[in-house]
mmCIF file of C-alpha atoms in Angstrom:
data_model
loop_
_atom_site.group_PDB
_atom_site.id
_atom_site.type_symbol
_atom_site.label_atom_id
_atom_site.label_comp_id
_atom_site.label_asym_id
_atom_site.label_seq_id
_atom_site.Cartn_x
_atom_site.Cartn_y
_atom_site.Cartn_z
ATOM 1 C CA MET Y 288 0.000 0.000 0.000
ATOM 2 C CA ALA Y 289 1.756 3.115 -1.211
ATOM 3 C CA GLY Y 290 -0.699 5.742 0.229
ATOM 4 C CA LEU Y 291 -0.648 7.570 3.511
ATOM 5 C CA PRO Y 292 1.105 5.977 6.468
ATOM 6 C CA PRO Y 293 -1.113 4.797 9.309
ATOM 7 C CA LEU Y 294 -1.983 7.433 11.910
ATOM 8 C CA ARG Y 295 -0.019 5.591 14.583
ATOM 9 C CA TYR Y 296 3.227 6.693 12.907
ATOM 10 C CA LEU Y 297 2.353 10.427 13.073
ATOM 11 C CA ARG Y 298 4.166 12.324 15.774
ATOM 12 C CA LYS Y 299 2.311 14.279 18.457
ATOM 13 C CA THR Y 300 3.781 17.555 17.190
ATOM 14 C CA THR Y 301 2.382 16.943 13.716
ATOM 15 C CA ILE Y 302 -1.092 16.353 15.162
ATOM 16 C CA ILE Y 303 -0.842 19.524 17.279
ATOM 17 C CA VAL Y 304 0.233 21.572 14.239
ATOM 18 C CA ILE Y 305 -2.706 20.211 12.209
ATOM 19 C CA VAL Y 306 -5.174 20.996 15.030
ATOM 20 C CA VAL Y 307 -3.793 24.538 15.429
ATOM 21 C CA PHE Y 308 -3.945 25.087 11.668
ATOM 22 C CA LEU Y 309 -7.564 23.907 11.485
ATOM 23 C CA ALA Y 310 -8.475 26.103 14.467
ATOM 24 C CA PHE Y 311 -6.858 29.055 12.685
ATOM 25 C CA LEU Y 312 -8.894 28.382 9.539
ATOM 26 C CA VAL Y 313 -12.137 28.148 11.522
ATOM 27 C CA HIS Y 314 -11.240 31.391 13.315
ATOM 28 C CA ARG Y 315 -10.607 33.204 9.989
ATOM 29 C CA VAL Y 316 -13.913 32.012 8.509
ATOM 30 C CA VAL Y 317 -15.904 33.081 11.577
ATOM 31 C CA ASN Y 318 -14.014 36.388 11.775
ATOM 32 C CA SER Y 319 -14.658 37.198 8.105
ATOM 33 C CA LEU Y 320 -18.375 36.473 8.521
ATOM 34 C CA MET Y 321 -18.541 38.809 11.528
ATOM 35 C CA GLU Y 322 -16.565 41.542 9.713
ATOM 36 C CA ASN Y 323 -19.214 41.619 6.985
ATOM 37 C CA GLU Y 324 -21.849 42.438 9.603
ATOM 38 C CA VAL Y 325 -19.655 45.142 11.146
ATOM 39 C CA VAL Y 326 -18.942 46.690 7.738
ATOM 40 C CA GLN Y 327 -22.674 46.967 7.064
ATOM 41 C CA ASP Y 328 -23.132 48.786 10.391
ATOM 42 C CA VAL Y 329 -20.273 51.153 9.542
ATOM 43 C CA ASP Y 330 -21.774 51.854 6.112
ATOM 44 C CA GLU Y 331 -25.056 52.883 7.743
ATOM 45 C CA ALA Y 332 -23.163 55.127 10.171
ATOM 46 C CA GLU Y 333 -21.237 56.760 7.306
ATOM 47 C CA LEU Y 334 -24.492 57.556 5.534
ATOM 48 C CA SER Y 335 -25.610 59.566 8.536
ATOM 49 C CA LEU Y 336 -22.475 61.720 8.684
ATOM 50 C CA VAL Y 337 -22.915 65.465 8.857
ATOM 51 C CA GLN Y 338 -22.140 67.389 5.641
ATOM 52 C CA SER Y 339 -21.109 71.019 6.095
ATOM 53 C CA VAL Y 340 -19.782 73.964 4.056
ATOM 54 C CA ILE Y 341 -18.794 77.594 4.501
ATOM 55 C CA CYS Y 342 -20.665 79.837 2.072
ATOM 56 C CA ARG Y 343 -21.505 83.471 1.315
ATOM 57 C CA HIS Y 344 -25.295 83.090 1.081
ATOM 58 C CA ILE Y 345 -28.106 80.604 1.563
ATOM 59 C CA VAL Y 346 -30.446 80.722 -1.418
ATOM 60 C CA SER Y 347 -33.688 78.722 -1.408
ATOM 61 C CA GLY Y 348 -32.380 76.594 1.451
ATOM 62 C CA SER Y 349 -29.114 75.680 -0.312
ATOM 63 C CA PRO Y 350 -25.575 77.031 0.148
ATOM 64 C CA PHE Y 351 -24.323 79.502 -2.467
ATOM 65 C CA GLY Y 352 -20.762 80.786 -2.888
ATOM 66 C CA GLN Y 353 -18.925 77.892 -1.225
ATOM 67 C CA ASP Y 354 -15.180 78.315 -0.855
ATOM 68 C CA SER Y 355 -12.307 77.994 1.592
ATOM 69 C CA VAL Y 356 -10.838 81.480 1.019
ATOM 70 C CA PHE Y 357 -12.914 84.640 1.492
ATOM 71 C CA GLU Y 358 -12.251 88.376 1.619
ATOM 72 C CA GLU Y 359 -12.888 90.281 4.818
ATOM 73 C CA ASN Y 360 -16.002 92.436 5.290
ATOM 74 C CA ILE Y 361 -18.449 89.838 3.976
ATOM 75 C CA ARG Y 362 -21.089 87.878 5.854
ATOM 76 C CA LEU Y 363 -20.386 84.119 6.040
ATOM 77 C CA TYR Y 364 -22.655 81.177 6.804
ATOM 78 C CA PHE Y 365 -21.878 77.723 8.149
ATOM 79 C CA TYR Y 366 -24.399 75.429 6.433
ATOM 80 C CA THR Y 367 -24.807 71.867 7.727
ATOM 81 C CA ALA Y 368 -27.031 69.034 6.503
ATOM 82 C CA ILE Y 369 -27.772 66.568 9.310
ATOM 83 C CA PRO Y 370 -29.629 63.434 8.121
ATOM 84 C CA ASN Y 371 -30.635 62.261 11.615
ATOM 85 C CA ILE Y 372 -31.487 65.674 13.034
ATOM 86 C CA LYS Y 373 -34.293 64.218 15.166
ATOM 87 C CA ASP Y 374 -31.566 62.697 17.377
ATOM 88 C CA TYR Y 375 -30.451 66.201 18.431
ATOM 89 C CA LYS Y 376 -32.196 68.925 20.367
ATOM 90 C CA ASP Y 377 -32.060 72.386 18.841
ATOM 91 C CA ASP Y 378 -30.862 73.938 22.110
ATOM 92 C CA THR Y 379 -27.811 71.641 22.290
ATOM 93 C CA LEU Y 380 -26.460 72.228 18.758
ATOM 94 C CA LEU Y 381 -23.908 75.033 18.894
ATOM 95 C CA THR Y 382 -21.693 76.570 16.243
ATOM 96 C CA VAL Y 383 -18.317 77.756 17.512
ATOM 97 C CA TRP Y 384 -16.328 80.163 15.311
ATOM 98 C CA TYR Y 385 -12.552 80.304 15.879
ATOM 99 C CA ARG Y 386 -9.861 82.641 14.586
ATOM 100 C CA GLY Y 387 -6.699 80.649 15.075
ATOM 101 C CA LEU Y 388 -7.006 79.347 18.639
ATOM 102 C CA ASP Y 389 -9.291 82.150 19.865
ATOM 103 C CA THR Y 390 -13.041 81.634 20.148
ATOM 104 C CA VAL Y 391 -14.752 84.541 18.368
ATOM 105 C CA GLN Y 392 -18.392 83.558 18.818
ATOM 106 C CA THR Y 393 -20.558 80.686 19.978
ATOM 107 C CA VAL Y 394 -24.119 80.659 18.669
ATOM 108 C CA PRO Y 395 -26.959 78.126 18.644
ATOM 109 C CA CYS Y 396 -27.722 76.584 15.283
ATOM 110 C CA SER Y 397 -30.836 77.710 13.410
ATOM 111 C CA LEU Y 398 -32.717 74.551 12.428
ATOM 112 C CA THR Y 399 -34.804 74.293 9.262
ATOM 113 C CA GLY Y 400 -35.859 70.768 8.312
ATOM 114 C CA ASP Y 401 -32.700 68.665 8.332
ATOM 115 C CA VAL Y 402 -30.450 71.712 7.930
ATOM 116 C CA CYS Y 403 -28.621 73.673 10.593
ATOM 117 C CA PHE Y 404 -26.961 76.997 9.800
ATOM 118 C CA SER Y 405 -25.352 79.921 11.557
ATOM 119 C CA MET Y 406 -23.907 83.243 10.484
ATOM 120 C CA ILE Y 407 -20.989 85.437 11.493
ATOM 121 C CA ALA Y 408 -21.115 89.198 11.033
ATOM 122 C CA PRO Y 409 -18.617 90.865 8.695
ATOM 123 C CA SER Y 410 -17.325 93.072 11.521
ATOM 124 C CA LEU Y 411 -16.031 89.982 13.380
ATOM 125 C CA LEU Y 412 -14.131 88.540 10.416
ATOM 126 C CA GLN Y 413 -10.487 89.563 10.453
ATOM 127 C CA PRO Y 414 -7.749 88.259 8.146
ATOM 128 C CA GLY Y 415 -6.247 84.947 9.232
ATOM 129 C CA GLU Y 416 -6.930 81.237 9.572
ATOM 130 C CA TRP Y 417 -10.440 80.379 10.744
ATOM 131 C CA SER Y 418 -12.425 77.289 11.648
ATOM 132 C CA VAL Y 419 -16.009 76.506 12.598
ATOM 133 C CA ASP Y 420 -17.158 73.571 14.729
ATOM 134 C CA LEU Y 421 -20.655 72.165 15.093
ATOM 135 C CA VAL Y 422 -20.970 70.569 18.526
ATOM 136 C CA ASP Y 423 -23.716 68.742 20.381
ATOM 137 C CA LYS Y 424 -22.895 69.236 24.055
ATOM 138 C CA GLN Y 425 -19.306 67.914 24.137
ATOM 139 C CA ARG Y 426 -19.426 65.909 20.874
ATOM 140 C CA LEU Y 427 -17.921 67.349 17.687
ATOM 141 C CA LEU Y 428 -20.233 66.720 14.719
ATOM 142 C CA SER Y 429 -18.489 68.719 12.009
ATOM 143 C CA SER Y 430 -15.588 71.083 11.500
ATOM 144 C CA ARG Y 431 -14.531 73.308 8.588
ATOM 145 C CA GLN Y 432 -11.422 75.409 8.108
ATOM 146 C CA PHE Y 433 -11.173 78.504 5.922
ATOM 147 C CA ARG Y 434 -9.054 81.626 5.466
ATOM 148 C CA ILE Y 435 -9.964 85.305 5.460
ATOM 149 C CA GLU Y 436 -7.758 87.544 3.333
ATOM 150 C CA PRO Y 437 -7.585 91.345 3.422
ATOM 151 C CA ALA Y 438 -9.970 93.031 0.989
ATOM 152 C CA GLU Y 439 -8.318 94.465 -2.112
ATOM 153 C CA ARG Y 440 -8.692 98.215 -2.213
#
């Protein structure tokens, strides 16, 4: 018989290696099945992410004049679309405007449907690096950076 040798001639180490290898394969199969479920949960969470922009105007409920560089002495809006807005209370959504590391203004978000927006007056905008954060209590929902340049005379 020229096939496999009888099992009694296999060493204990060989049997242990085969058992460990099979356990590893079972682990990988189970792990890959569970990862598929987790990926589906993550995809649903990504769909509910907050989308935000800095713009010059809001026209018919949509942002207009989006950019990341603006001249001083113009009014700017922080426009945010929040798909699951029912999960938040309007009194807990705040927009925090920063110039560099300094907080310039903190205002509650104005809610309209699934959109939250806030405005900063032109008199507060000085040249430099700026950012705006949308926060719900202590949780950051969205952040945008932009720059204000001196107006050309």
